[in-house]
XYZ file of C-alpha atoms in Angstrom:
402
model
C 76.229 100.100 106.767
C 79.813 99.244 107.610
C 82.153 102.081 106.736
C 85.803 103.007 107.161
C 87.763 106.026 108.339
C 87.339 107.470 104.824
C 83.611 107.852 105.530
C 84.281 109.477 108.903
C 86.831 111.950 107.540
C 84.724 113.044 104.564
C 81.542 113.365 106.612
C 83.351 115.399 109.262
C 84.851 117.793 106.710
C 81.525 118.199 104.895
C 79.766 119.030 108.152
C 82.469 121.580 108.943
C 81.848 123.287 105.606
C 84.989 122.319 103.695
C 84.918 123.867 100.230
C 86.997 121.173 98.496
C 87.790 117.655 99.693
C 90.342 115.806 97.586
C 90.428 112.033 98.064
C 93.675 110.719 96.617
C 93.618 106.962 96.974
C 95.347 103.774 95.965
C 93.699 100.689 94.539
C 90.833 99.165 96.577
C 90.975 101.840 99.276
C 87.160 101.944 99.249
C 87.100 105.707 98.814
C 84.199 105.923 96.344
C 81.728 103.830 98.363
C 82.562 105.651 101.590
C 82.194 109.074 99.968
C 78.803 108.049 98.563
C 77.740 106.840 102.005
C 78.770 110.174 103.539
C 76.747 112.066 100.931
C 73.715 109.813 101.499
C 73.989 110.426 105.245
C 73.796 114.186 104.757
C 70.971 113.870 102.214
C 68.950 111.862 104.731
C 69.652 114.262 107.621
C 69.368 117.714 106.067
C 65.788 118.918 105.622
C 65.462 120.489 102.193
C 69.173 119.882 101.760
C 69.289 120.783 98.091
C 70.851 118.863 95.211
C 73.940 116.670 95.335
C 75.408 115.726 91.945
C 77.638 112.702 91.338
C 79.399 112.765 87.980
C 82.180 111.131 85.992
C 83.838 111.310 82.565
C 81.101 109.387 80.687
C 77.842 107.639 81.441
C 79.199 104.100 80.893
C 81.974 105.002 83.326
C 79.489 106.433 85.834
C 77.072 103.515 85.447
C 79.779 100.898 85.918
C 81.416 102.790 88.769
C 79.820 105.191 91.233
C 76.178 104.470 90.309
C 76.664 100.721 90.570
C 78.457 101.133 93.908
C 75.600 103.251 95.217
C 72.917 100.820 94.061
C 74.738 97.774 95.442
C 76.135 99.021 98.743
C 74.597 102.349 99.786
C 71.000 102.350 98.521
C 69.970 99.205 100.464
C 71.157 100.807 103.717
C 69.363 104.118 103.097
C 66.207 102.789 101.462
C 64.045 103.804 104.409
C 65.256 107.401 104.008
C 64.559 107.541 100.270
C 61.084 108.438 99.035
C 61.593 107.590 95.374
C 64.241 106.335 92.953
C 63.814 107.462 89.354
C 65.808 104.762 87.555
C 65.401 106.435 84.174
C 66.965 109.721 85.257
C 69.127 108.125 87.994
C 67.823 110.457 90.688
C 67.228 109.565 94.343
C 64.614 111.665 96.169
C 65.099 111.631 99.933
C 62.255 112.054 102.419
C 64.158 115.016 103.847
C 63.668 116.879 100.579
C 67.261 116.395 99.447
C 68.049 115.102 95.961
C 70.992 112.915 94.925
C 71.504 112.700 91.156
C 73.928 110.758 88.976
C 74.529 112.815 85.875
C 77.074 113.275 83.076
C 77.993 116.567 81.404
C 79.365 116.090 77.898
C 80.864 119.555 77.567
C 81.431 122.920 79.206
C 78.175 124.409 77.928
C 76.032 121.664 79.482
C 77.860 122.165 82.783
C 76.680 125.776 83.016
C 73.197 124.955 84.274
C 71.839 124.519 87.762
C 73.475 125.336 91.055
C 73.875 122.599 93.640
C 74.764 122.084 97.260
C 77.386 119.414 96.678
C 79.355 117.967 93.766
C 81.220 114.652 93.693
C 83.555 114.104 90.731
C 84.469 110.423 90.593
C 87.891 109.640 89.108
C 88.721 113.276 88.560
C 91.954 112.519 86.714
C 89.806 111.448 83.744
C 87.631 114.568 83.924
C 87.901 117.653 81.725
C 89.142 120.717 83.623
C 86.797 123.289 82.036
C 83.747 121.087 82.612
C 84.853 120.712 86.225
C 85.394 124.468 86.544
C 81.835 125.217 85.429
C 80.320 122.590 87.742
C 82.485 123.524 90.715
C 81.735 127.239 90.410
C 78.034 126.389 90.814
C 78.555 124.129 93.857
C 78.832 124.977 97.550
C 81.049 121.976 98.300
C 83.048 119.690 96.018
C 84.579 116.244 96.505
C 87.063 114.748 94.037
C 88.528 111.247 94.075
C 91.153 109.575 91.895
C 94.069 107.151 91.661
C 97.199 109.339 91.584
C 99.028 107.747 88.646
C 99.962 111.154 87.222
C 99.578 114.804 88.151
C 96.572 116.565 86.633
C 94.592 119.775 87.049
C 93.623 119.010 90.648
C 97.267 119.186 91.756
C 97.718 122.549 90.091
C 94.362 124.228 90.723
C 92.763 122.735 93.857
C 95.257 121.113 96.233
C 96.824 123.752 98.456
C 94.073 126.347 98.023
C 92.493 127.879 101.104
C 89.480 125.745 101.983
C 90.842 122.564 100.387
C 91.653 119.357 102.238
C 93.686 116.410 100.958
C 92.871 112.900 102.218
C 95.257 110.118 101.170
C 94.131 106.507 101.494
C 95.163 103.061 100.300
C 94.073 99.430 100.583
C 95.144 99.329 104.247
C 92.267 101.709 105.050
C 89.751 99.170 103.727
C 88.980 96.631 106.488
C 86.507 94.798 104.245
C 89.055 93.792 101.592
C 90.097 90.139 101.696
C 93.636 89.214 102.703
C 94.599 87.831 99.294
C 93.773 91.146 97.613
C 95.784 93.059 100.234
C 98.757 90.795 99.484
C 98.293 91.129 95.730
C 98.502 94.912 95.941
C 101.507 94.867 98.268
C 103.277 92.461 95.911
C 103.208 94.925 93.020
C 106.774 95.507 94.170
C 109.079 93.342 96.320
C 111.788 95.013 98.386
C 115.027 93.809 99.949
C 114.641 93.736 103.735
C 117.030 93.372 106.653
C 116.716 90.818 109.455
C 114.227 93.086 111.252
C 111.978 93.310 108.220
C 112.881 96.918 107.390
C 113.173 97.904 103.729
C 116.803 98.329 102.703
C 117.775 101.435 100.727
C 120.418 102.675 98.325
C 122.640 105.597 99.326
C 120.298 107.819 97.331
C 117.489 106.888 99.724
C 115.578 104.893 97.124
C 114.528 101.391 98.254
C 116.358 98.334 96.969
C 113.908 96.572 94.654
C 114.051 92.828 94.100
C 111.210 92.666 91.595
C 108.164 94.551 90.393
C 107.408 98.204 89.703
C 108.124 100.715 92.460
C 106.236 103.577 90.796
C 103.082 101.485 90.446
C 103.461 100.323 94.048
C 103.608 103.916 95.272
C 100.471 104.805 93.345
C 98.304 101.744 93.936
C 99.607 100.426 97.264
C 100.254 103.757 99.011
C 98.129 106.341 97.205
C 101.160 108.504 96.436
C 101.240 110.631 93.295
C 103.277 108.907 90.604
C 106.749 110.125 89.743
C 106.231 111.985 86.497
C 109.935 111.709 85.610
C 109.476 107.975 85.032
C 106.489 108.355 82.731
C 107.357 108.178 79.045
C 104.653 110.571 77.816
C 104.093 113.069 80.651
C 102.893 115.931 78.453
C 100.001 114.335 76.606
C 96.785 116.286 77.054
C 93.265 115.005 77.663
C 90.556 116.834 75.700
C 86.779 116.705 75.529
C 85.530 114.042 73.122
C 83.660 116.771 71.235
C 86.984 118.437 70.412
C 88.095 115.449 68.338
C 88.115 116.544 64.664
C 84.929 115.701 62.785
C 86.650 115.682 59.407
C 90.221 114.711 58.652
C 92.339 112.172 56.802
C 91.888 109.646 59.582
C 94.152 106.674 60.106
C 93.635 103.754 62.470
C 95.969 101.610 64.537
C 95.502 98.198 66.133
C 97.419 96.110 68.655
C 96.163 92.510 68.779
C 95.275 91.033 72.150
C 94.955 87.345 71.295
C 93.754 85.339 74.338
C 94.508 87.193 77.565
C 95.541 90.696 76.534
C 93.098 93.241 75.109
C 92.944 94.226 71.472
C 93.394 97.994 71.335
C 92.154 100.090 68.409
C 92.584 103.850 68.013
C 91.399 106.463 65.544
C 93.918 109.199 64.749
C 93.813 112.610 63.089
C 96.908 114.745 62.477
C 96.517 118.498 62.051
C 99.819 120.295 61.715
C 102.034 118.831 64.413
C 99.105 117.962 66.681
C 97.971 114.362 66.942
C 94.357 113.756 68.002
C 93.694 110.257 69.342
C 90.465 108.466 70.237
C 90.326 104.970 71.737
C 87.563 103.012 70.000
C 88.179 99.513 71.380
C 90.028 97.858 74.244
C 88.665 94.335 74.639
C 89.799 90.737 74.857
C 88.606 88.050 72.469
C 87.631 90.262 69.541
C 87.084 88.311 66.321
C 87.974 89.702 62.875
C 84.264 90.319 62.220
C 83.921 92.245 65.491
C 87.014 94.298 64.693
C 85.523 95.098 61.295
C 82.227 96.202 62.898
C 84.022 98.466 65.384
C 86.081 100.092 62.644
C 83.092 100.629 60.342
C 81.087 102.143 63.215
C 83.870 104.689 63.687
C 84.200 105.948 60.138
C 86.548 103.382 58.626
C 86.119 103.156 54.838
C 87.621 101.216 51.952
C 90.158 104.030 51.545
C 91.178 104.346 55.207
C 94.480 102.766 56.270
C 94.724 100.495 59.308
C 98.234 99.914 60.621
C 98.794 96.815 62.701
C 101.563 94.975 64.446
C 103.402 92.324 62.425
C 101.145 89.275 62.406
C 100.605 87.808 58.926
C 97.824 85.496 60.133
C 95.779 88.296 61.723
C 96.340 90.599 58.767
C 95.181 87.820 56.437
C 92.110 87.178 58.632
C 91.145 90.866 58.578
C 91.568 91.077 54.817
C 89.421 87.965 54.471
C 86.477 89.747 56.145
C 86.827 92.714 53.798
C 89.390 94.974 55.463
C 91.797 95.256 52.556
C 93.640 98.368 53.752
C 95.466 96.631 56.608
C 99.185 97.284 56.595
C 101.937 95.898 58.832
C 103.674 98.601 60.827
C 107.215 99.677 60.057
C 109.535 97.445 62.045
C 113.246 97.020 62.648
C 115.962 97.301 65.238
C 115.229 100.217 67.539
C 111.777 100.843 66.065
C 110.075 100.997 69.475
C 112.352 103.759 70.747
C 112.289 105.490 67.373
C 108.484 105.469 67.469
C 108.504 106.871 70.996
C 110.959 109.570 69.937
C 108.725 110.527 66.998
C 105.661 110.766 69.243
C 107.613 113.022 71.591
C 108.098 115.538 68.764
C 104.318 115.913 68.459
C 101.604 117.510 70.545
C 99.325 114.604 71.460
C 95.724 115.146 72.565
C 93.465 112.218 73.470
C 89.739 112.221 74.175
C 88.411 111.941 77.710
C 86.489 108.766 76.866
C 89.790 106.993 76.083
C 89.931 105.640 79.626
C 92.301 102.736 78.984
C 94.705 104.907 77.037
C 94.617 107.395 79.907
C 95.421 104.641 82.402
C 98.248 103.273 80.259
C 99.715 106.716 79.784
C 100.117 106.988 83.556
C 101.714 103.533 83.822
C 103.927 103.368 80.721
C 107.369 104.046 82.166
C 111.080 103.625 81.512
C 112.881 100.689 83.060
C 115.056 101.546 86.052
C 118.545 100.387 86.927
C 118.319 97.978 89.857
C 121.444 99.336 91.527
C 120.685 103.044 91.303
C 116.940 103.289 90.629
C 117.659 105.646 87.739
C 115.571 105.565 84.571
C 117.043 103.937 81.474
C 116.024 104.549 77.853
C 114.291 101.168 77.669
C 110.478 101.189 78.000
C 108.887 98.617 80.311
C 107.063 96.199 78.008
C 103.644 96.330 79.657
C 100.759 98.762 80.031
C 101.256 99.554 76.348
C 98.464 98.002 74.274
C 96.780 101.323 73.444
C 100.164 103.062 73.305
C 101.414 100.547 70.724
C 98.253 100.950 68.659
C 99.202 104.644 68.368
C 102.893 104.069 67.771
C 102.346 101.649 64.850
C 100.483 104.066 62.547
C 102.374 107.186 63.602
C 105.826 105.672 63.069
C 104.801 104.017 59.804
C 102.844 106.903 58.279
C 104.622 110.009 59.538
C 108.300 109.098 59.928
C 109.334 110.471 56.519
C 107.246 113.593 56.966
C 108.930 114.242 60.314
């Protein structure tokens, strides 16, 4: 199959016995497919090569990501080297005796099982640290990949250790990406340039930005770790979904998506000053009946409050289908910043299956002054559907208590 330098670099490091290979990559760098191809190459070559495990935060995430990539792009090229594919268990048995499995581990206890030759954690920034620790300690070699929107446990515990290697890639490393997509990624941010085409800079060294989001450009166009100082909620913590409270006085929040944007719904529990959040929906085109079904499937009752943005028509439509406890969120001048300030007084923990909330958290930033590049106290009004669905109920329900 056609591969890129990402394949070559990972295969070379694996053959040399690297203990940890960290693939930090921007959008459409092609890192996942090339890593899978490198693993398949070794599985086909090594006689009795042991077990290679590919995992991710949840099975839907794994199925729609790494497993689909393997089935579409890698499996057809290595079919002659594979003796059997167990589609039920998602295990590929190679003629060499090697095994490549796609498997999810819901918690730390389930990660304490078998040893393996190699481990590949896809999108590690959405993965629980203790689950990773248990899997990694039972693996001879480990590969991690992720988009570097925010720092996470890999930066603190893996990068820089003896035996670890950091590979940074971006869309320019993917020769199979069409030109329009390359341009789209580059145009996340537009810079002022001189007559020679060089990016012009402020005295501080920061580039002069004409339009767009520089932090997002660094992450998705260059594979550079996002600047945590620009992120509004840098200290939120991801937890295992099983650590979400089973019993509590739950409240729900909703941000309507209408036609193009997604409707975001969250379930919230507050214990002391700790806020537990679980994303239960993030979809476009949800009808009132579908919203009702999602809420009911997640423990919503006739006595549970649902706080929504101010939209009398949507509130009326939800009440019409039987959701009587829908309340408009507290609103007024400065309510967005006041809601953000209130959230910052709390310890916020969100479940590791809240993938869209996790992504938004890494992209929800303060606006920057064009002249200086410094952060303001005005939030950028995008990447905030799930964030708003949290802010509405928290600001409305807990402001007086705070």
